[in-house]
């Protein structure tokens, strides 16, 4: 799955845009074997200048546009205790706007009415501001965030502050920023239950963007473990940075406080991963500008592989028992056992006929184990052998009374040959898809047999 978040400046002024903070939290939640819910929380803090800039946020999944359900979360800025864990211990939400401005500008209170009115106008969704002071980040200075609600229309999510005369007063131009918190949800199909081949891209378009603080988090069900990862930063069309940036697992979430929504979504009982940037890359993102960041990760469903190994152990035990039943000399001497097989196979020994049956059983198992074959096909493939063996165990004399039932053995051979053909088709089709980077999403036959 490839989730793209596109941030586009629609005001066409082509000026430099300073993204003070970009935080994206992607939650992948399996809701069935075929569907996965994607929930994306975004926190975007933009410098107030250019004040008339309007930005459009849209999503794509595997290069196809997504229609998401979006809701505003700007009230998150009021959760000071939670945010300061990530944005600095001295950061705070406050209604004392004039006092905070005075602390930053050393201006007299009587000269700060206009700056205060700007920060607390009708666009401010929280009737307060969030003050950021993050000493551990050299590129992140002290500044003020004015919380603003997002708007959603047919073109995407709109970030703007232009309902009123919103030119930031000169006293606070250096410190004023616009802050947006919002959540988007949509459903995507599950391609493979065993792995998540995850890619998240942030594309920055129609302006020159710089950012000193760019973070992406990923939450999955606890059963997923990170196997492979890399991060690419694109500063310009011919300048890609892959310098020791990666996604790592977070083990400290139990020590942190989170928003109630995140707790309900299982952040304490899930696998959590985050991007780990080195100091050089963070510096370049701010000095050279940023046009794209791509995070790639392969996540393995450990539950699937544990269950798979358990099934293998059970099958091995069953196969051992099945083999021992057929090679029992005493059993082979009974007329019931000797009449199990069709007369057309009388030229073969009992050992050979039973061994052949075991080989066919193993072939069907390997086909089902190594493909995504539908349960209906698995059931059909095992039906002749299951009925044939069940009748022998429960009422062995039936093959003497009804010789036609011995043909179930032949039908098992036919179904086994079909499974071999299906297996060959699956292998060939997978190789074709891998080389051509295609999927058989619309082909029901290929889906049915397990491609």
Coordinates of C-alpha atoms in Angstrom, one line a residue:
X1 CA 0.0 0.0 0.0
X2 CA 1.2 3.5 -0.9
X3 CA -0.4 6.4 0.9
X4 CA 0.4 9.8 -0.5
X5 CA -0.4 13.0 1.3
X6 CA -0.2 16.0 -1.1
X7 CA 0.2 19.5 0.3
X8 CA -0.4 22.0 -2.4
X9 CA -0.2 25.8 -2.1
X10 CA -3.2 27.0 -4.2
X11 CA -2.6 30.7 -3.8
X12 CA 0.0 30.7 -6.6
X13 CA 2.4 33.2 -5.0
X14 CA 5.4 30.8 -5.2
X15 CA 6.9 32.2 -2.0
X16 CA 8.8 30.3 0.6
X17 CA 6.7 28.4 3.1
X18 CA 8.1 27.6 6.5
X19 CA 6.4 24.5 8.0
X20 CA 7.3 25.0 11.6
X21 CA 6.1 21.5 12.5
X22 CA 4.7 18.7 10.5
X23 CA 3.4 15.7 12.4
X24 CA 1.6 12.8 10.8
X25 CA 0.3 9.8 12.7
X26 CA -1.0 6.9 10.5
X27 CA -3.1 4.2 12.1
X28 CA -3.6 0.9 10.1
X29 CA -6.4 -1.1 11.6
X30 CA -7.5 -4.5 10.0
X31 CA -11.3 -4.6 10.1
X32 CA -11.6 -7.9 8.2
X33 CA -9.5 -10.2 6.1
X34 CA -10.1 -8.1 3.0
X35 CA -10.3 -4.5 4.4
X36 CA -8.1 -2.2 6.4
X37 CA -9.1 1.2 7.9
X38 CA -6.6 4.0 7.6
X39 CA -6.8 6.8 10.1
X40 CA -4.4 9.7 9.6
X41 CA -3.9 12.5 12.2
X42 CA -2.1 15.6 10.9
X43 CA -0.6 18.5 12.8
X44 CA 0.6 21.2 10.5
X45 CA 2.1 24.5 11.8
X46 CA 2.8 27.1 9.1
X47 CA 4.5 30.4 9.5
X48 CA 1.9 33.2 9.4
X49 CA 3.7 34.7 6.4
X50 CA 2.6 34.6 3.6
X51 CA -0.6 35.5 5.4
X52 CA -2.8 35.0 2.3
X53 CA -1.5 31.5 1.5
X54 CA -4.1 28.7 1.1
X55 CA -3.2 25.1 1.1
X56 CA -5.0 22.0 -0.1
X57 CA -4.5 18.6 1.4
X58 CA -5.4 15.5 -0.5
X59 CA -4.6 11.8 -0.3
X60 CA -3.9 9.0 -2.8
X61 CA -3.7 5.3 -2.4
X62 CA -1.6 3.4 -4.9
X63 CA -1.7 6.5 -7.1
X64 CA -5.5 6.7 -7.1
X65 CA -7.3 9.6 -5.5
X66 CA -9.0 8.9 -2.2
X67 CA -12.2 10.4 -0.8
X68 CA -11.7 10.6 2.9
X69 CA -13.9 11.5 5.8
X70 CA -12.2 14.4 7.6
X71 CA -12.9 16.0 11.0
X72 CA -11.2 19.0 12.7
X73 CA -9.1 18.3 15.8
X74 CA -7.9 21.8 16.6
X75 CA -9.0 21.4 20.2
X76 CA -5.9 19.1 20.6
X77 CA -3.9 22.3 20.9
X78 CA -5.5 22.8 24.3
X79 CA -4.2 19.4 25.6
X80 CA -1.0 21.1 26.9
X81 CA 0.1 18.2 29.1
X82 CA 0.2 15.8 26.1
X83 CA 1.7 18.1 23.5
X84 CA 4.6 19.4 25.7
X85 CA 5.9 15.8 25.9
X86 CA 6.8 16.2 22.2
X87 CA 7.1 19.9 21.6
X88 CA 9.2 20.9 24.6
X89 CA 8.6 21.1 28.4
X90 CA 8.4 24.9 28.3
X91 CA 5.7 24.9 25.7
X92 CA 2.1 25.7 26.8
X93 CA -1.4 26.6 25.8
X94 CA -2.5 29.9 27.3
X95 CA -5.3 32.4 27.2
X96 CA -2.9 35.1 28.4
X97 CA -2.1 36.2 24.8
X98 CA -0.8 39.7 25.6
X99 CA 1.5 38.4 28.4
X100 CA 3.0 35.8 26.0
X101 CA 3.6 38.3 23.2
X102 CA 5.3 40.6 25.7
X103 CA 7.6 37.8 26.8
X104 CA 8.7 37.3 23.2
X105 CA 8.9 40.9 22.0
X106 CA 9.7 42.9 25.2
X107 CA 7.0 45.4 24.0
X108 CA 4.8 47.5 26.3
X109 CA 1.4 46.0 26.9
X110 CA -0.5 49.0 25.6
X111 CA 1.2 48.5 22.1
X112 CA 0.1 44.9 21.8
X113 CA -3.7 45.3 21.3
X114 CA -3.5 44.8 17.5
X115 CA -1.2 41.7 17.8
X116 CA -3.4 40.2 20.4
X117 CA -6.6 40.8 18.4
X118 CA -4.9 39.2 15.4
X119 CA -4.1 36.0 17.3
X120 CA -7.5 35.8 19.0
X121 CA -9.8 36.8 16.1
X122 CA -12.8 34.8 14.9
X123 CA -10.6 32.3 13.1
X124 CA -9.0 31.1 16.3
X125 CA -10.8 27.9 17.2
X126 CA -9.6 27.6 20.8
X127 CA -9.7 31.2 22.0
X128 CA -6.1 30.9 23.1
X129 CA -2.7 30.3 21.7
X130 CA 0.0 27.6 22.0
X131 CA 3.4 28.9 22.9
X132 CA 6.3 26.7 21.6
X133 CA 9.8 26.7 23.2
X134 CA 11.9 23.7 22.3
X135 CA 15.5 24.2 23.4
X136 CA 16.7 20.7 22.2
X137 CA 16.1 21.7 18.6
X138 CA 18.4 24.4 17.3
X139 CA 16.3 25.1 14.2
X140 CA 13.1 25.5 16.2
X141 CA 12.9 28.9 17.8
X142 CA 10.3 30.3 20.1
X143 CA 7.0 31.0 18.4
X144 CA 3.2 31.3 18.9
X145 CA 0.6 29.0 17.2
X146 CA -2.8 30.4 16.4
X147 CA -5.2 27.3 16.2
X148 CA -7.4 27.4 13.2
X149 CA -10.1 25.0 12.0
X150 CA -9.8 23.1 8.8
X151 CA -12.4 23.2 6.0
X152 CA -13.3 20.2 3.7
X153 CA -14.7 20.5 0.2
X154 CA -14.8 18.4 -2.9
X155 CA -11.1 19.2 -3.7
X156 CA -9.8 18.1 -0.3
X157 CA -8.9 19.7 3.0
X158 CA -8.3 23.4 3.1
X159 CA -5.9 25.2 5.4
X160 CA -6.4 29.0 5.3
X161 CA -6.7 32.1 7.5
X162 CA -8.2 34.6 5.1
X163 CA -11.8 35.1 6.3
X164 CA -10.8 38.5 7.7
X165 CA -8.0 41.0 7.4
X166 CA -5.2 38.7 8.6
X167 CA -2.0 40.4 7.9
X168 CA 0.1 39.7 11.0
X169 CA 1.1 42.9 12.8
X170 CA 4.8 43.8 12.5
X171 CA 5.4 43.2 16.2
X172 CA 4.8 39.4 15.9
X173 CA 5.6 38.6 12.2
X174 CA 8.7 36.8 13.4
X175 CA 6.8 34.7 15.9
X176 CA 3.2 34.1 14.6
X177 CA 2.2 30.8 13.1
X178 CA -1.0 29.1 12.0
X179 CA -1.7 25.7 13.5
X180 CA -4.0 22.9 12.1
X181 CA -5.0 19.6 13.6
X182 CA -7.2 17.3 11.6
X183 CA -8.1 13.6 11.2
X184 CA -8.9 11.7 8.0
X185 CA -10.3 8.2 7.5
X186 CA -10.7 5.9 4.6
X187 CA -10.8 2.2 3.8
X188 CA -8.3 0.3 1.6
X189 CA -8.1 -3.3 0.5
X190 CA -5.7 -5.8 2.1
X191 CA -3.5 -7.3 -0.6
X192 CA -1.6 -9.8 1.6
X193 CA -2.4 -11.0 5.1
X194 CA 1.3 -12.1 5.7
X195 CA 2.9 -8.7 5.1
X196 CA 2.2 -5.0 4.9
X197 CA 4.4 -3.4 2.2
X198 CA 3.9 0.1 3.4
X199 CA 4.9 3.4 1.8
X200 CA 4.0 6.8 3.0
X201 CA 4.9 9.8 0.9
X202 CA 4.5 13.5 1.7
X203 CA 4.5 15.6 -1.5
X204 CA 5.0 19.4 -1.2
X205 CA 3.8 21.3 -4.3
X206 CA 3.5 24.7 -5.8
X207 CA 5.9 26.5 -3.4
X208 CA 9.3 26.3 -1.8
X209 CA 9.0 24.5 1.5
X210 CA 11.4 24.4 4.4
X211 CA 10.8 22.5 7.7
X212 CA 13.0 22.0 10.8
X213 CA 10.7 19.4 12.3
X214 CA 9.1 16.7 10.2
X215 CA 7.8 13.5 11.8
X216 CA 5.8 10.5 10.7
X217 CA 4.4 7.9 13.1
X218 CA 2.8 4.5 12.2
X219 CA 0.5 2.4 14.4
X220 CA -0.5 -1.2 13.5
X221 CA -2.0 -4.1 15.2
X222 CA 0.4 -5.6 17.7
X223 CA 0.9 -8.7 15.5
X224 CA 3.0 -6.7 13.0
X225 CA 6.7 -6.4 13.4
X226 CA 9.1 -4.2 11.4
X227 CA 11.4 -6.2 9.0
X228 CA 12.8 -3.7 6.5
X229 CA 12.7 0.1 6.2
X230 CA 14.2 3.1 4.6
X231 CA 13.5 6.8 4.1
X232 CA 14.1 9.1 1.2
X233 CA 14.2 12.9 1.4
X234 CA 14.0 14.9 -1.8
X235 CA 15.5 18.3 -1.6
X236 CA 15.4 19.0 -5.3
X237 CA 14.8 17.0 -8.4
X238 CA 18.3 15.6 -8.5
X239 CA 19.2 15.5 -4.8
X240 CA 17.9 12.5 -2.9
X241 CA 19.1 11.9 0.6
X242 CA 19.1 8.4 2.1
X243 CA 21.6 9.1 4.9
X244 CA 20.9 6.8 7.8
X245 CA 17.2 7.7 8.1
X246 CA 14.9 4.9 9.0
X247 CA 11.7 3.9 10.8
X248 CA 12.2 2.4 14.3
X249 CA 9.9 0.8 16.8
X250 CA 8.8 2.8 19.8
X251 CA 8.9 1.0 23.1
X252 CA 8.1 3.9 25.4
X253 CA 4.5 4.5 24.7
X254 CA 3.4 3.0 28.0
X255 CA 5.3 5.9 29.7
X256 CA 3.5 8.6 27.7
X257 CA 0.2 10.3 27.9
X258 CA -1.9 10.5 24.7
X259 CA -5.2 12.0 23.5
X260 CA -8.3 10.0 24.5
X261 CA -9.0 9.2 20.8
X262 CA -5.6 7.6 20.5
X263 CA -6.1 5.6 23.6
X264 CA -9.5 4.3 22.3
X265 CA -7.7 3.4 19.0
X266 CA -5.3 1.2 21.0
X267 CA -2.0 3.0 21.1
X268 CA -1.0 1.3 24.3
X269 CA -1.7 -2.2 23.0
X270 CA -0.4 -1.8 19.4
X271 CA 2.9 -1.7 17.6
X272 CA 4.1 1.9 17.2
X273 CA 6.9 3.0 14.8
X274 CA 8.4 6.5 14.1
X275 CA 10.7 8.0 11.6
X276 CA 14.2 8.6 12.9
X277 CA 16.0 11.4 11.2
X278 CA 19.7 12.3 11.6
X279 CA 20.9 15.8 12.3
X280 CA 22.3 16.3 8.8
X281 CA 19.0 15.5 7.2
X282 CA 17.0 17.7 9.6
X283 CA 19.4 20.5 8.8
X284 CA 19.1 20.0 5.1
X285 CA 15.3 20.0 5.3
X286 CA 15.5 23.5 6.7
X287 CA 18.3 25.0 4.7
X288 CA 17.9 23.3 1.3
X289 CA 14.1 23.0 1.3
X290 CA 12.0 19.9 1.0
X291 CA 9.8 18.7 -1.8
X292 CA 9.1 15.1 -0.9
X293 CA 9.6 12.6 1.9
X294 CA 9.0 8.9 1.4
X295 CA 8.9 6.3 4.2
X296 CA 9.0 2.6 3.2
X297 CA 8.6 -0.2 5.6
X298 CA 7.9 -4.0 5.3
X299 CA 5.9 -5.3 8.3
X300 CA 5.5 -9.0 9.0
X301 CA 2.3 -10.5 10.5
X302 CA 3.9 -12.6 13.2
X303 CA 0.6 -14.1 14.2
X304 CA 0.1 -15.4 10.7
X305 CA 3.5 -17.1 10.7
X306 CA 3.0 -18.6 14.2
X307 CA -0.4 -20.0 13.1
X308 CA 1.2 -21.3 9.9
X309 CA 3.9 -23.2 11.8
X310 CA 1.2 -24.6 14.2
X311 CA -0.8 -25.8 11.2
X312 CA 2.4 -27.4 9.8
X313 CA 3.0 -29.3 13.1
X314 CA -0.7 -30.5 13.1
X315 CA -0.5 -31.6 9.5
X316 CA 2.8 -33.4 10.1
X317 CA 1.3 -35.3 13.0
X318 CA -1.8 -36.2 10.9
X319 CA 0.3 -37.3 7.9
X320 CA 2.5 -39.5 10.2
X321 CA -0.7 -41.1 11.5
X322 CA -2.2 -41.5 8.0
X323 CA 1.0 -43.1 6.7
X324 CA 1.2 -45.5 9.6
X325 CA -2.4 -46.6 9.0
X326 CA -1.8 -47.6 5.4
X327 CA 1.5 -49.4 6.1
X328 CA 0.2 -51.5 8.9
X329 CA 0.8 -55.1 7.8
X330 CA -2.1 -56.5 9.9
X331 CA -4.5 -54.0 8.4
X332 CA -3.3 -54.7 4.8
X333 CA -4.3 -58.3 5.3
X334 CA -8.0 -57.5 5.9
X335 CA -10.4 -57.8 2.9
X336 CA -11.9 -54.4 3.8
X337 CA -8.5 -52.7 3.2
X338 CA -7.8 -54.7 0.1
X339 CA -11.1 -53.6 -1.4
X340 CA -10.4 -49.9 -0.8
X341 CA -8.8 -49.3 -4.2
X342 CA -10.4 -49.4 -7.7
X343 CA -9.7 -52.6 -9.8
X344 CA -7.8 -50.5 -12.4
X345 CA -4.9 -50.2 -9.9
X346 CA -4.6 -53.9 -9.1
X347 CA -1.2 -54.0 -10.8
X348 CA 0.3 -51.9 -8.0
X349 CA 1.1 -53.1 -4.5
X350 CA -0.9 -51.9 -1.5
X351 CA 2.2 -50.0 -0.3
X352 CA 2.6 -48.2 -3.6
X353 CA -1.1 -47.2 -3.8
X354 CA -1.0 -45.9 -0.2
X355 CA 2.3 -44.1 -0.7
X356 CA 0.9 -42.4 -3.8
X357 CA -2.1 -41.2 -1.8
X358 CA 0.2 -39.7 0.8
X359 CA 2.2 -37.9 -1.8
X360 CA -1.0 -36.4 -3.3
X361 CA -2.1 -35.3 0.1
X362 CA 1.2 -33.5 0.7
X363 CA 1.0 -31.8 -2.7
X364 CA -2.4 -30.4 -2.0
X365 CA -1.3 -29.2 1.4
X366 CA 1.8 -27.4 -0.1
X367 CA -0.4 -25.7 -2.7
X368 CA -2.9 -24.4 -0.1
X369 CA -0.1 -23.4 2.3
X370 CA 1.9 -21.3 -0.2
X371 CA -0.9 -19.5 -1.9
X372 CA -3.9 -17.3 -1.0
X373 CA -6.4 -19.9 -2.4
X374 CA -10.0 -19.4 -1.3
X375 CA -11.4 -21.7 1.4
X376 CA -14.0 -23.0 -1.1
X377 CA -11.3 -24.4 -3.4
X378 CA -9.4 -25.9 -0.4
X379 CA -12.6 -27.7 0.7
X380 CA -13.3 -29.0 -2.8
X381 CA -9.8 -30.3 -3.3
X382 CA -9.9 -32.4 0.0
X383 CA -13.5 -33.6 -0.5
X384 CA -12.9 -37.0 -2.3
X385 CA -10.1 -38.1 0.0
X386 CA -12.0 -37.0 3.1
X387 CA -15.1 -39.0 2.2
X388 CA -13.1 -42.0 1.0
X389 CA -11.1 -42.1 4.3
X390 CA -14.0 -41.3 6.6
X391 CA -16.2 -44.1 5.1
X392 CA -13.3 -46.6 5.6
X393 CA -12.8 -45.6 9.2
X394 CA -16.5 -45.6 10.2
X395 CA -17.9 -48.4 8.0
X396 CA -15.1 -50.2 6.1
X397 CA -17.4 -52.9 4.6
X398 CA -19.1 -50.3 2.5
X399 CA -16.5 -50.7 -0.2
X400 CA -17.4 -54.4 -0.6
X401 CA -21.1 -53.6 -0.6
X402 CA -20.7 -50.6 -3.0
X403 CA -17.6 -51.0 -5.2
X404 CA -18.4 -47.8 -7.1
X405 CA -17.3 -45.8 -4.0
X406 CA -13.7 -46.9 -4.7
X407 CA -13.6 -44.3 -7.5
X408 CA -13.3 -41.6 -4.9
X409 CA -9.6 -42.6 -4.9
X410 CA -9.4 -41.8 -8.6
X411 CA -11.2 -38.5 -8.1
X412 CA -8.6 -37.6 -5.5
X413 CA -5.9 -38.2 -8.1
X414 CA -7.8 -35.9 -10.6
X415 CA -8.2 -33.1 -7.9
X416 CA -4.6 -33.4 -7.0
X417 CA -3.5 -33.0 -10.6
X418 CA -5.8 -29.9 -10.8
X419 CA -4.1 -28.5 -7.7
X420 CA -0.7 -29.0 -9.3
X421 CA -1.9 -27.1 -12.4
X422 CA -3.3 -24.3 -10.2
X423 CA 0.0 -24.1 -8.3
X424 CA 2.0 -23.7 -11.5
X425 CA -0.4 -21.0 -12.7
X426 CA 0.0 -19.1 -9.4
X427 CA 3.8 -19.3 -9.5
X428 CA 4.0 -18.1 -13.1
X429 CA 1.4 -15.3 -12.5
X430 CA 3.2 -14.1 -9.5
X431 CA 6.5 -13.9 -11.4
X432 CA 4.7 -12.0 -14.2
X433 CA 3.1 -9.6 -11.7
X434 CA 6.4 -9.0 -9.9
X435 CA 8.3 -8.2 -13.2
X436 CA 5.6 -6.0 -14.5
X437 CA 4.6 -4.4 -11.2
X438 CA 0.9 -5.3 -11.7
X439 CA -1.9 -6.9 -9.7
X440 CA -4.7 -9.2 -10.6
X441 CA -7.3 -7.2 -8.7
X442 CA -10.0 -7.5 -11.3
X443 CA -9.4 -11.2 -12.3
X444 CA -11.6 -13.4 -10.1
X445 CA -10.2 -16.6 -11.4
X446 CA -6.6 -15.7 -10.3
X447 CA -8.0 -14.5 -6.9
X448 CA -9.8 -17.7 -6.5
X449 CA -6.8 -20.0 -7.0
X450 CA -4.6 -17.9 -4.8
X451 CA -2.5 -15.5 -6.9

